[in-house]
PDB file of C-alpha atoms in Angstrom:
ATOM      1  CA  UNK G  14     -36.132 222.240-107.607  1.00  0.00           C
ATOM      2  CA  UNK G  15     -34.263 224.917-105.876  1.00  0.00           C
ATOM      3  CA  UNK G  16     -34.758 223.119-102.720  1.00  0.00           C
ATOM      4  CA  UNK G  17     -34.035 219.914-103.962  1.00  0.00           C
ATOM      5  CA  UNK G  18     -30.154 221.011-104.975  1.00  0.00           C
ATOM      6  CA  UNK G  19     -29.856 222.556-101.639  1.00  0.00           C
ATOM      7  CA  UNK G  20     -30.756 219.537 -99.367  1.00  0.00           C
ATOM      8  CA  UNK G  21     -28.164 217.345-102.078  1.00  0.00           C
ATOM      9  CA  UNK G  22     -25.516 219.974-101.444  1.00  0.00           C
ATOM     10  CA  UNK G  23     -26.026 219.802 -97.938  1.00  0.00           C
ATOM     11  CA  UNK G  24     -25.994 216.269 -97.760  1.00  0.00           C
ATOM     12  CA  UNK G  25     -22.810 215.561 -99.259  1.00  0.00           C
ATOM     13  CA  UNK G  26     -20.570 216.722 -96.349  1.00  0.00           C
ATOM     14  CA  UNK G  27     -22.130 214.488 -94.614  1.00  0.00           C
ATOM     15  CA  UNK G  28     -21.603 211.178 -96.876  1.00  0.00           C
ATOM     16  CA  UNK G  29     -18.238 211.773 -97.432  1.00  0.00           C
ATOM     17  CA  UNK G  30     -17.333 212.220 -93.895  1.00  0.00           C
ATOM     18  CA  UNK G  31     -19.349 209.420 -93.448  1.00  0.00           C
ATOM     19  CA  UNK G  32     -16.589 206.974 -96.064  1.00  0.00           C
ATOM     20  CA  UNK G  33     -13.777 208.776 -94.290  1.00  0.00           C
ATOM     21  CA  UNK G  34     -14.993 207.739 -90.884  1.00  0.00           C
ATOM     22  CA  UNK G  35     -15.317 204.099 -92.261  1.00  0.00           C
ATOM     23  CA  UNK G  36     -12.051 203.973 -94.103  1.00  0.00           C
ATOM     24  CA  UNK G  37     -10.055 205.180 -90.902  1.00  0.00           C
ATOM     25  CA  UNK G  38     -12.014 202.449 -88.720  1.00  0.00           C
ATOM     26  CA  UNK G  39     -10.719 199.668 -91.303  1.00  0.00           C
ATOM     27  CA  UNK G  40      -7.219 201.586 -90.736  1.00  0.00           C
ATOM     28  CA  UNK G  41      -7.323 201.208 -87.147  1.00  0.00           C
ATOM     29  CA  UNK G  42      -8.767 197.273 -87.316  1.00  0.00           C
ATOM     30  CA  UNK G  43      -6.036 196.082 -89.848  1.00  0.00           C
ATOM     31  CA  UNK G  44      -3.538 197.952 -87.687  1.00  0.00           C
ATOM     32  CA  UNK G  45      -4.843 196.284 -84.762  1.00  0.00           C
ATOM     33  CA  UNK G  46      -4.841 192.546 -86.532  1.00  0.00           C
ATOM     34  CA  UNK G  47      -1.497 193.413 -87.482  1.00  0.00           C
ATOM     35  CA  UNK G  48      -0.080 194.331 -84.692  1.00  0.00           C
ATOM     36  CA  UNK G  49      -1.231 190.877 -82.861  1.00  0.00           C
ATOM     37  CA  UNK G  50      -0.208 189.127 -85.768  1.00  0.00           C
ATOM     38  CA  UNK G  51       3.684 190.493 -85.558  1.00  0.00           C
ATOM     39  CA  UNK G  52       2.877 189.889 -81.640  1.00  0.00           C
ATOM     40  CA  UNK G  53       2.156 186.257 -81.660  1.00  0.00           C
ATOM     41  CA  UNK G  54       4.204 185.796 -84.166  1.00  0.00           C
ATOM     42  CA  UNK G  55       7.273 186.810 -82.396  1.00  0.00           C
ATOM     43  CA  UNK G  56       5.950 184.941 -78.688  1.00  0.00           C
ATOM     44  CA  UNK G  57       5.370 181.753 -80.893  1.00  0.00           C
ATOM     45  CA  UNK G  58       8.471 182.026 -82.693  1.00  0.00           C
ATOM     46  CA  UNK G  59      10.861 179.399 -81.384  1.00  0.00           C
ATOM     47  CA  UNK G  60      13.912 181.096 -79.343  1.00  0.00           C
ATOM     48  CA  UNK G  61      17.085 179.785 -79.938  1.00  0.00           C
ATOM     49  CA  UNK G  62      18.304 177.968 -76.497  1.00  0.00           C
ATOM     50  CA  UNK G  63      21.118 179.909 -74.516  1.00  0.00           C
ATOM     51  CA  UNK G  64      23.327 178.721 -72.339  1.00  0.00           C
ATOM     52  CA  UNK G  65      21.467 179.208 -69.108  1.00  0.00           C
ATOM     53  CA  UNK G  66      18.952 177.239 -70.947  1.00  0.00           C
ATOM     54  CA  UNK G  67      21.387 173.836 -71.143  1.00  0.00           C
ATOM     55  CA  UNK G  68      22.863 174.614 -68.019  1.00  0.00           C
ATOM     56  CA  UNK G  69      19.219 174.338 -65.705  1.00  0.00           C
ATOM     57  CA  UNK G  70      18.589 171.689 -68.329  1.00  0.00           C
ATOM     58  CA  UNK G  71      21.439 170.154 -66.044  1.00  0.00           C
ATOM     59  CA  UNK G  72      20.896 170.878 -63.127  1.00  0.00           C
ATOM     60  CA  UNK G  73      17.487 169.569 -63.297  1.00  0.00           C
ATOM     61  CA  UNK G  74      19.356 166.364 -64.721  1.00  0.00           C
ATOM     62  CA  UNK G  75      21.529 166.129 -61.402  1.00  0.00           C
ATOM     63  CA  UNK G  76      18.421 166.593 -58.655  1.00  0.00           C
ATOM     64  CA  UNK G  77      16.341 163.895 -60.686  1.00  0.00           C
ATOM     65  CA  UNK G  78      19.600 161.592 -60.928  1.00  0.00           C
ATOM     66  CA  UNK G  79      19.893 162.144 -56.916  1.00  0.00           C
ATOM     67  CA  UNK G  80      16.294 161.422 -55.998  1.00  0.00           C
ATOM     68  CA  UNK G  81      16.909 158.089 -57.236  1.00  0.00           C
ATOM     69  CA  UNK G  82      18.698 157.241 -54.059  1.00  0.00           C
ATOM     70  CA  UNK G  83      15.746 158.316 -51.935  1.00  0.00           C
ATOM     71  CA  UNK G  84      13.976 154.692 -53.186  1.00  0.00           C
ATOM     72  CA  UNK G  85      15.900 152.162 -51.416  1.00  0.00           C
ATOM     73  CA  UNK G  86      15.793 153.991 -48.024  1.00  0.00           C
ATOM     74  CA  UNK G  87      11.692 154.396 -48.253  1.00  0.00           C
ATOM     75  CA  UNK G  88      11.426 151.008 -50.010  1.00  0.00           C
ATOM     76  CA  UNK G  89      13.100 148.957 -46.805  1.00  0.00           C
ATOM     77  CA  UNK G  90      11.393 151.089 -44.167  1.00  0.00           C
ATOM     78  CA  UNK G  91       8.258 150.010 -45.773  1.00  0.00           C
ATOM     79  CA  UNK G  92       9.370 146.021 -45.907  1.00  0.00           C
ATOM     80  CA  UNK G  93      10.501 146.513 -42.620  1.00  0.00           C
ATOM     81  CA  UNK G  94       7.652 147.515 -41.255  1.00  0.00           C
ATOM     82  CA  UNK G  95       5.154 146.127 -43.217  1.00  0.00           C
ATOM     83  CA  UNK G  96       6.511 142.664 -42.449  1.00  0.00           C
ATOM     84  CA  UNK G  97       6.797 143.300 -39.041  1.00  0.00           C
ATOM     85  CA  UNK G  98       3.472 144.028 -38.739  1.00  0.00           C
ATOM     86  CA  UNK G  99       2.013 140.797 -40.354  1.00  0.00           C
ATOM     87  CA  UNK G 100       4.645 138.894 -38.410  1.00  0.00           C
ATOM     88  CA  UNK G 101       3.584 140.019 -35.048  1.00  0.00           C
ATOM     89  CA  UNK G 102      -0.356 139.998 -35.930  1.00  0.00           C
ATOM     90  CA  UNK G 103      -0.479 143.694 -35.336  1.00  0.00           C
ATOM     91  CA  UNK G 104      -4.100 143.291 -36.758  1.00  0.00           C
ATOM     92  CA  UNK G 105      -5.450 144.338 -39.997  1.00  0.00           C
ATOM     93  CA  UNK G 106      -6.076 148.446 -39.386  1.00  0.00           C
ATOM     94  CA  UNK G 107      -2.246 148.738 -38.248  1.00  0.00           C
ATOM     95  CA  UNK G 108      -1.273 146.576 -41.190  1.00  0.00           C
ATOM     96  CA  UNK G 109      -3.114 148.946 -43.686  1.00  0.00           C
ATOM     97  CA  UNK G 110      -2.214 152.214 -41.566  1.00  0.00           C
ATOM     98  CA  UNK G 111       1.601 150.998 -42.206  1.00  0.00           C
ATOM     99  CA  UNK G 112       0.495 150.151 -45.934  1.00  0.00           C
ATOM    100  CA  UNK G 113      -0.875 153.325 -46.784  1.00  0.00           C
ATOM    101  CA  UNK G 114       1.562 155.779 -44.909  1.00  0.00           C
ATOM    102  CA  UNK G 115       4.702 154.041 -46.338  1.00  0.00           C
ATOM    103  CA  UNK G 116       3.673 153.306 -49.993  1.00  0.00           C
ATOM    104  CA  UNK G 117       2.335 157.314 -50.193  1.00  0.00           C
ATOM    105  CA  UNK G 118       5.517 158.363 -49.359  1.00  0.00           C
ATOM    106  CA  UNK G 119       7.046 155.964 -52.876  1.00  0.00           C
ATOM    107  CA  UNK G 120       3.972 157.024 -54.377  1.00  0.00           C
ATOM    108  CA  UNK G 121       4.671 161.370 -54.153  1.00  0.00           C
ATOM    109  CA  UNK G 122       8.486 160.706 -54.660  1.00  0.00           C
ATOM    110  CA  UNK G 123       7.520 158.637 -57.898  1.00  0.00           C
ATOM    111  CA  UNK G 124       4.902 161.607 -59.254  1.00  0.00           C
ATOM    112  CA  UNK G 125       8.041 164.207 -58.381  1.00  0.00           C
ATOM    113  CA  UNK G 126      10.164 162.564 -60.311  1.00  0.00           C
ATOM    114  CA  UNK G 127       7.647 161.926 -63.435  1.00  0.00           C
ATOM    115  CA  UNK G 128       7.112 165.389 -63.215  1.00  0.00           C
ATOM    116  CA  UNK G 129      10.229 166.497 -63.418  1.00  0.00           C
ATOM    117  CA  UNK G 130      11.049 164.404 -66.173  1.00  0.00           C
ATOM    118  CA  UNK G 131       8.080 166.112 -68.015  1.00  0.00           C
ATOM    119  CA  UNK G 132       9.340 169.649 -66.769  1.00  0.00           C
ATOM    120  CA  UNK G 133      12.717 169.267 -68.427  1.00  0.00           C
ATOM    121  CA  UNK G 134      11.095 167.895 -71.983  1.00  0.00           C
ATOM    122  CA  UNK G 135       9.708 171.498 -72.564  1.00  0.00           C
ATOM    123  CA  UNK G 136      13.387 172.567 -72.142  1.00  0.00           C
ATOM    124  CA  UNK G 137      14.597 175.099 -75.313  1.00  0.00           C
ATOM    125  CA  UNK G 138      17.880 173.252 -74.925  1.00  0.00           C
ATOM    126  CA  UNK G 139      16.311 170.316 -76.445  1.00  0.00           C
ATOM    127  CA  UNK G 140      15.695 172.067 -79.928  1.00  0.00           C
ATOM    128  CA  UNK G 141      19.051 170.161 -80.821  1.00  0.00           C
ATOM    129  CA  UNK G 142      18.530 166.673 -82.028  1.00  0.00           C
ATOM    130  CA  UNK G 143      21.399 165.626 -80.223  1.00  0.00           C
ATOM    131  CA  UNK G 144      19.962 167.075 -76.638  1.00  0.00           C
ATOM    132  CA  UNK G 145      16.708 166.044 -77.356  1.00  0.00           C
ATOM    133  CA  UNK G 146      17.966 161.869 -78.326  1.00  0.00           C
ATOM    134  CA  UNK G 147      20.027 161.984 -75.644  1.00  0.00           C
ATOM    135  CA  UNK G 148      17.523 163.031 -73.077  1.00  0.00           C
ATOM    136  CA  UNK G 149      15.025 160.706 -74.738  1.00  0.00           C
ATOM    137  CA  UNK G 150      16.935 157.847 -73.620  1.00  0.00           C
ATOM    138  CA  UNK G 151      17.811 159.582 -70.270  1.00  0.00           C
ATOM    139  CA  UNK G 152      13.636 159.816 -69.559  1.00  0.00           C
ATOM    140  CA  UNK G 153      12.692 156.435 -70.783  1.00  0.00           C
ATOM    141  CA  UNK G 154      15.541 154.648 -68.074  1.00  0.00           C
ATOM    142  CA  UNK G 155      14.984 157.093 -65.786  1.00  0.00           C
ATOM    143  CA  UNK G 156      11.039 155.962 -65.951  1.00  0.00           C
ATOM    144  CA  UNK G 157      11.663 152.699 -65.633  1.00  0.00           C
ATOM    145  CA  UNK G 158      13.696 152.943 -62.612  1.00  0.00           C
ATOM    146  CA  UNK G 159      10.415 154.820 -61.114  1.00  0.00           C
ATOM    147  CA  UNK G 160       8.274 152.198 -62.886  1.00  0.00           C
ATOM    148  CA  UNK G 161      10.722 149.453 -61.096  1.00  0.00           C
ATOM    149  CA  UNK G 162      10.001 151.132 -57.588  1.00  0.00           C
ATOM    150  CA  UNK G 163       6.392 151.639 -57.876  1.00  0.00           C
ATOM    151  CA  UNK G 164       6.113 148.062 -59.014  1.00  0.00           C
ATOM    152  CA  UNK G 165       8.751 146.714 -56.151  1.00  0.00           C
ATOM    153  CA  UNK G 166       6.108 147.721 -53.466  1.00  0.00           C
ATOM    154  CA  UNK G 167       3.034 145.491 -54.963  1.00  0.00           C
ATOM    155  CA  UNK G 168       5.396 142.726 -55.200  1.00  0.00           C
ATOM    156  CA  UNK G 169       6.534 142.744 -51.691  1.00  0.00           C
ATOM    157  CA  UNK G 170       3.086 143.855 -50.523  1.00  0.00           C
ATOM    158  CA  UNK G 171       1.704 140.815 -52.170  1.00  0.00           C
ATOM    159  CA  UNK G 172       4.447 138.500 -51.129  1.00  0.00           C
ATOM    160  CA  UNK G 173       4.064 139.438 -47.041  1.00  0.00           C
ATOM    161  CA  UNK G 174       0.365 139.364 -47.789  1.00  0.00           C
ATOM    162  CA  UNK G 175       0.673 135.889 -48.847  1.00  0.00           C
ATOM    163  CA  UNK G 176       3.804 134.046 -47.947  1.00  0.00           C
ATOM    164  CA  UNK G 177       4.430 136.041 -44.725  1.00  0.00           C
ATOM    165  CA  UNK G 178       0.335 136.158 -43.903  1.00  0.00           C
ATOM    166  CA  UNK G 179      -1.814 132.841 -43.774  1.00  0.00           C
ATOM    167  CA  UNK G 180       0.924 130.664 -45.741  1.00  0.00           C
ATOM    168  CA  UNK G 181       3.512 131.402 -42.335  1.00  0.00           C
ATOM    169  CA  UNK G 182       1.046 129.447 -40.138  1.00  0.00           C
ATOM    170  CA  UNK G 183       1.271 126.324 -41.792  1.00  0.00           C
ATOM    171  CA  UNK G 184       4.729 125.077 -40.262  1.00  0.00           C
ATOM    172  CA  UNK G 185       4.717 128.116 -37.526  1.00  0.00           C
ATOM    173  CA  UNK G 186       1.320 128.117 -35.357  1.00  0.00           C
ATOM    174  CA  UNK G 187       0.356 124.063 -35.952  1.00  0.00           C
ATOM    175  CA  UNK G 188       1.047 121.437 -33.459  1.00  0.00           C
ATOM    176  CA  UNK G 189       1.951 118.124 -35.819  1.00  0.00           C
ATOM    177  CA  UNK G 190       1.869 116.148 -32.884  1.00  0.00           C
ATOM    178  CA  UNK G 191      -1.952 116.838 -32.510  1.00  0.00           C
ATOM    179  CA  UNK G 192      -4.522 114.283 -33.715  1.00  0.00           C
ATOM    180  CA  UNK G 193      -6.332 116.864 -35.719  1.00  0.00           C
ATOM    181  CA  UNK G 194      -2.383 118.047 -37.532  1.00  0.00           C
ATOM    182  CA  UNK G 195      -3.924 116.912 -41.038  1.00  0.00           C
ATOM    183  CA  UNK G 196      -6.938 118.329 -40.675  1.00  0.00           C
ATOM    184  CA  UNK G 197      -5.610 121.870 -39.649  1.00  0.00           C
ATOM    185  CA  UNK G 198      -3.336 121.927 -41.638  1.00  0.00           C
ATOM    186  CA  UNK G 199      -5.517 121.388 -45.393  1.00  0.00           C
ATOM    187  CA  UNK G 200      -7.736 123.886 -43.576  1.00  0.00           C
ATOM    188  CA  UNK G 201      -4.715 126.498 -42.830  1.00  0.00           C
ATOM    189  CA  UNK G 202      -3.292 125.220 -46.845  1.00  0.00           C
ATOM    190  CA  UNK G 203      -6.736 126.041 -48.554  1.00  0.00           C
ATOM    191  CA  UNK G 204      -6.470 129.627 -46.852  1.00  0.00           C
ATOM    192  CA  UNK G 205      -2.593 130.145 -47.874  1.00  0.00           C
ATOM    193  CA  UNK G 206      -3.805 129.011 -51.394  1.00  0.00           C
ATOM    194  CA  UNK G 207      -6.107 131.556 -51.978  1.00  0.00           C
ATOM    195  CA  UNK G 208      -3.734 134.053 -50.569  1.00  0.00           C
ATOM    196  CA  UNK G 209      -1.196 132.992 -53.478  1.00  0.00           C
ATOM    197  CA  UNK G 210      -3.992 133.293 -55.844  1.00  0.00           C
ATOM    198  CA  UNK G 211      -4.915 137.105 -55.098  1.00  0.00           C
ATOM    199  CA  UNK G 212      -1.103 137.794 -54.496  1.00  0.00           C
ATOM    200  CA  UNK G 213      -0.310 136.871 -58.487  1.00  0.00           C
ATOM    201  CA  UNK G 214      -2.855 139.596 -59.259  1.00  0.00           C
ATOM    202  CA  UNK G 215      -0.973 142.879 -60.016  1.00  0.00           C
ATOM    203  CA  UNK G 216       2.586 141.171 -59.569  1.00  0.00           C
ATOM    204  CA  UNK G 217       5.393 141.054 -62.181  1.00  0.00           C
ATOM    205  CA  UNK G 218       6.877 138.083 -63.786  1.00  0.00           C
ATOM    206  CA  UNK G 219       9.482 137.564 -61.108  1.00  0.00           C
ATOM    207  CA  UNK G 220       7.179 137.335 -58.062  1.00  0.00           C
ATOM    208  CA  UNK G 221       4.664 135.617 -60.372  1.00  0.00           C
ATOM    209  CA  UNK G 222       6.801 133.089 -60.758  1.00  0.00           C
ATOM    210  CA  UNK G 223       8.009 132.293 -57.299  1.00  0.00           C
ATOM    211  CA  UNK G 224       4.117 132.384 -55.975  1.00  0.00           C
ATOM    212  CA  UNK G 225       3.829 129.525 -58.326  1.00  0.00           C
ATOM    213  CA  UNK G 226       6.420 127.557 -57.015  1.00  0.00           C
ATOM    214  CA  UNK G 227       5.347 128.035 -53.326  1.00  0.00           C
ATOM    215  CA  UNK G 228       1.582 127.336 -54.409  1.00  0.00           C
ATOM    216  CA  UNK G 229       2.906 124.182 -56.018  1.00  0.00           C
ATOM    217  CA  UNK G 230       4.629 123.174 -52.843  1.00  0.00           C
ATOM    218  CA  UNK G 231       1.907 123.696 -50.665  1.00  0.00           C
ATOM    219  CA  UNK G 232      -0.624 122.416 -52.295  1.00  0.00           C
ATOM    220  CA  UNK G 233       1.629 119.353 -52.976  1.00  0.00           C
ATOM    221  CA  UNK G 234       1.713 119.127 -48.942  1.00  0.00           C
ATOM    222  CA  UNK G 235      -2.140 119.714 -48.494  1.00  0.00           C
ATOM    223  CA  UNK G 236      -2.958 116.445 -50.743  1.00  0.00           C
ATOM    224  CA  UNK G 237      -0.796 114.061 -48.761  1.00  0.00           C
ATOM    225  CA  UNK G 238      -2.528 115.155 -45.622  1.00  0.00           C
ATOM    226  CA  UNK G 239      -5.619 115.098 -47.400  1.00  0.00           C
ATOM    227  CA  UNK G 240      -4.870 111.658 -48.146  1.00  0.00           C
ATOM    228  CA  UNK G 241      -4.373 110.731 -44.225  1.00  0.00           C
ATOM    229  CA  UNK G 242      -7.987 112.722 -43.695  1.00  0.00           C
ATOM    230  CA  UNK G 243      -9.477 109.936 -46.732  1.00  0.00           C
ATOM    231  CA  UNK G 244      -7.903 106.838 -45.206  1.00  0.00           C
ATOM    232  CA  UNK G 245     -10.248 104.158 -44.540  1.00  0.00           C
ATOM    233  CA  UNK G 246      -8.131 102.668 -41.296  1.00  0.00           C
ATOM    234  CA  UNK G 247      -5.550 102.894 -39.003  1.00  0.00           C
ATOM    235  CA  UNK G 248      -2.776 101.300 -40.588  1.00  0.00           C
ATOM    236  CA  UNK G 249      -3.840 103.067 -43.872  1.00  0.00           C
ATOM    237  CA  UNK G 250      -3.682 106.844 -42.224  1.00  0.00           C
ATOM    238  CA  UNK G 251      -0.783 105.860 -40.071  1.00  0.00           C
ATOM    239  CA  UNK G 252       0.976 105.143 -43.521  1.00  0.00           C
ATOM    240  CA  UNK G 253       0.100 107.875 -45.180  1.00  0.00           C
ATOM    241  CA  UNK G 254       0.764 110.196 -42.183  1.00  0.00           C
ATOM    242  CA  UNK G 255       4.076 108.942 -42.300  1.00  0.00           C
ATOM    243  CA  UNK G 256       4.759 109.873 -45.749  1.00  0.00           C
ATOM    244  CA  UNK G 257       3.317 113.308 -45.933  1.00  0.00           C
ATOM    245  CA  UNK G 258       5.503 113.546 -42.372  1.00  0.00           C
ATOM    246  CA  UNK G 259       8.891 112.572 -44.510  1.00  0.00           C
ATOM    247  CA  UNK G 260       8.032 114.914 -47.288  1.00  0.00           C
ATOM    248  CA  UNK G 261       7.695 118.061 -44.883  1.00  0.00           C
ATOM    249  CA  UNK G 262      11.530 117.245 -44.085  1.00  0.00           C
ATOM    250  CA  UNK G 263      12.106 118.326 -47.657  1.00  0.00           C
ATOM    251  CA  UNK G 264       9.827 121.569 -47.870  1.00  0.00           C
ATOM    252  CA  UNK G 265      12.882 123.954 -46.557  1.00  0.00           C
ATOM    253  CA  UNK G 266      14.521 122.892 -49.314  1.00  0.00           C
ATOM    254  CA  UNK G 267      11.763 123.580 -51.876  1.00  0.00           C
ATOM    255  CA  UNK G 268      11.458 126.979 -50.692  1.00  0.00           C
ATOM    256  CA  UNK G 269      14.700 128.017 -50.471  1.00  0.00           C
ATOM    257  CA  UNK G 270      15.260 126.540 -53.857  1.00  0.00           C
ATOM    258  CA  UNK G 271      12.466 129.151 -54.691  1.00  0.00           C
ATOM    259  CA  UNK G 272      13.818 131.604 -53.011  1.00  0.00           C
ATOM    260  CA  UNK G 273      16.928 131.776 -54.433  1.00  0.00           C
ATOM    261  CA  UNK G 274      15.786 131.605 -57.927  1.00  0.00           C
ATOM    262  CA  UNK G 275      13.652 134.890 -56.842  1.00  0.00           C
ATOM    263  CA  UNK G 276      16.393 136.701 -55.776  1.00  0.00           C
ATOM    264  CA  UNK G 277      18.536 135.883 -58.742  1.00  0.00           C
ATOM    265  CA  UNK G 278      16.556 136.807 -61.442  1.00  0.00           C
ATOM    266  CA  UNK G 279      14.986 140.515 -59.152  1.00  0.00           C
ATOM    267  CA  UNK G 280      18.714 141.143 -58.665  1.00  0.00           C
ATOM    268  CA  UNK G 281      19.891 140.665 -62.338  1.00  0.00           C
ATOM    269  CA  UNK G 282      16.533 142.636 -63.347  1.00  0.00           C
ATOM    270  CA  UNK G 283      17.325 146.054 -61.482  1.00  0.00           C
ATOM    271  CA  UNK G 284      21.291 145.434 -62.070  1.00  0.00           C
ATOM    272  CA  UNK G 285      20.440 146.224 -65.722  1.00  0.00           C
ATOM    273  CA  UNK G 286      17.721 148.758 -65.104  1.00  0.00           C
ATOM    274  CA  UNK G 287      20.026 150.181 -63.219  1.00  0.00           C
ATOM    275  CA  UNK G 288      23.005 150.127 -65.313  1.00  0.00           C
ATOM    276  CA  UNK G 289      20.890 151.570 -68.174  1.00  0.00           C
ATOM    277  CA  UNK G 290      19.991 154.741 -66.268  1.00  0.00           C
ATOM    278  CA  UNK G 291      23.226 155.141 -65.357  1.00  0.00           C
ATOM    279  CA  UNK G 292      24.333 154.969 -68.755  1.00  0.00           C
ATOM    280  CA  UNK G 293      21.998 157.148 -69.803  1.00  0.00           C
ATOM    281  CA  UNK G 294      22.499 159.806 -67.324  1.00  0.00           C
ATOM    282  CA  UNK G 295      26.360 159.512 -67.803  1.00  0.00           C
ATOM    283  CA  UNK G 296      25.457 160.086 -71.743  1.00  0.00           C
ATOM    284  CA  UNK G 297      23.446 162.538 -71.068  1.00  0.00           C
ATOM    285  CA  UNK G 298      25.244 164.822 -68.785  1.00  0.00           C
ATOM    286  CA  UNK G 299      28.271 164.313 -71.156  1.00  0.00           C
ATOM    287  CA  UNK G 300      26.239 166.054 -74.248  1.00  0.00           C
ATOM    288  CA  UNK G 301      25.017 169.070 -72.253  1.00  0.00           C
ATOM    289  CA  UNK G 302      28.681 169.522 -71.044  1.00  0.00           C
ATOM    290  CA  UNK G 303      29.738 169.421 -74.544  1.00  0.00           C
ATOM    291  CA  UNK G 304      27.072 172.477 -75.444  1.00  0.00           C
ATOM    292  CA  UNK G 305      27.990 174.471 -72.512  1.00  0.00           C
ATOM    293  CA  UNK G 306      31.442 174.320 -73.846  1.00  0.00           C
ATOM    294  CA  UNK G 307      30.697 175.421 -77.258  1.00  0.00           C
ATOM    295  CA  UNK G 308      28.369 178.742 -75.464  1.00  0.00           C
ATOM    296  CA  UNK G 309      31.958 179.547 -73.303  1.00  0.00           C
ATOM    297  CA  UNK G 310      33.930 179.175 -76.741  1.00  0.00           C
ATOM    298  CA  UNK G 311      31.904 180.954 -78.686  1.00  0.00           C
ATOM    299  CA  UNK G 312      31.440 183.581 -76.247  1.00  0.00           C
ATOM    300  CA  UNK G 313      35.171 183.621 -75.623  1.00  0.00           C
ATOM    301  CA  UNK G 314      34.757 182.496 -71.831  1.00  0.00           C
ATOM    302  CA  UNK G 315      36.513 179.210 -72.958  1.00  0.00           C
ATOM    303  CA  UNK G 316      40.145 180.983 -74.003  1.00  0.00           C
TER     304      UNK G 316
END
């Protein structure tokens, strides 16, 4: 019994430094939680925007409003070049080397300027519903003036591909005062044809549209020599030779008419993508100017 008390009495030292032990542990861990709670809490909390916040907000605006002038300078060295190229049957591998090298260099500046439109939307100045609108509609014109550009060089890659590649041969490279002029030139139409076939693939409505009318052309010119190929005698394909002869006399016309209508409706397209971004930076640089003002006054820098 004696011994019993004793080892009890000994023991509970031991047990109750035992519960102190554990209660300071759950101290330290609910200090711990705590203190990462009050941490994230304060590096999640949304910072009010300062003025050095609007003002990079602009200057980012400014060097993505100037990069749109880098377009037309790569865009034309590409056309140049690209139709050069076909033009003077530099063969296929130089055609593609000039292909790839040009339309990377659109390609990078396009990506640069997406991704700087994505760098400014995680901007604190845009906590204001008025920044953030206006910069909305600055990003959406802006991206459509990149879309534009990116889209520009399929459209003239498919037109030289087509127009300027196997369909230039048909009133270029054949002889019409040869015997065989009607059956070269079906052979040299089928080719062009299925060059404006493939070209329509990828292109806007625009250069859809004037494919069409060359394709319809062409192949209206490939059926009346066709016809002199089916005639059944000499007076019968000297006729019809004569005809499909008159109606090349008229195909300048047809694809200038074409033409024309091409250039009209591109140019009134980027006019108003144009005039939109432009609108929109205009609007937008106007608003941020407006906030900087109201940091100087309220600082006191504006007096």
């Amino acid at each position: 019994m004696g011994d019993k008390k004793l080892e009890e009495t000994i023991s509970e030292p031991g047990r109750g430094g035992s519960k102190r032990a554990a209660l300071i542990v759950v101290a330290v861990v609910v200090a711990l939680v705590a203190a990462g709670l009050g941490i994230w809490f304060a590096v999640s909390r949304p910072t009010e925007p300062g003025r050095a916040d609007v003002a990079r907000l602009d200057k980012q605006r400014v060097i993505v409003d100037n990069s749109m002038n880098l377009y037309d300078p790569l865009v034309q060295q590409f056309s140049g070049r690209y139709s050069n190229a076909i033009s003077e049957k530099a063969g296929q591998a130089e055609v593609d080397k000039i292909l790839s090298q040009d339309r990377e260099r659109i390609v990078r500046e396009s990506q640069a300027n997406r991704d700087r439109l994505e760098h400014m939307a995680e901007s604190p100045a845009l906590q204001g519903q008025g920044v953030a609108d206006s910069f909305n509609r600055f990003k959406d014109q802006y991206g459509a003036v990149i879309a534009y550009n990116d889209q520009l060089v399929i459209n003239t890659t498919n037109i030289y591909r087509s127009v300027g590649g196997p369909c230039a041969a048909l009133h270029s490279s054949l002889n019409v005062a040869s015997e065989s002029y009607a059956q070269d030139y079906v052979k040299s139409a089928d080719e062009c044809l299925a060059a404006l076939g493939t070209a329509k693939d990828g292109a806007d409505a625009e250069t859809t549209t004037l494919l069409t009318e060359v394709e319809a052309v062409i192949r209206g010119q490939r059926d009346k020599q066709q016809e002199v190929l089916d005639s059944k005698d000499t007076f019968e394909r000297l006729s019809k030779s004569t005809i499909a002869g008159l109606a090349l006399l008229d195909i300048n016309d047809a694809f200038a008419k074409a033409q024309t209508t091409y250039e009209t409706a591109t140019k009134d397209k980027y006019s108003k993508i144009i005039e939109s971004a432009n609108s929109s930076n205009s609007e937008f640089e106007g608003v941020l100017q407006k906030s900087l003002e109201q940091f100087d006054a309220a600082s006191g820098e504006g007096k």
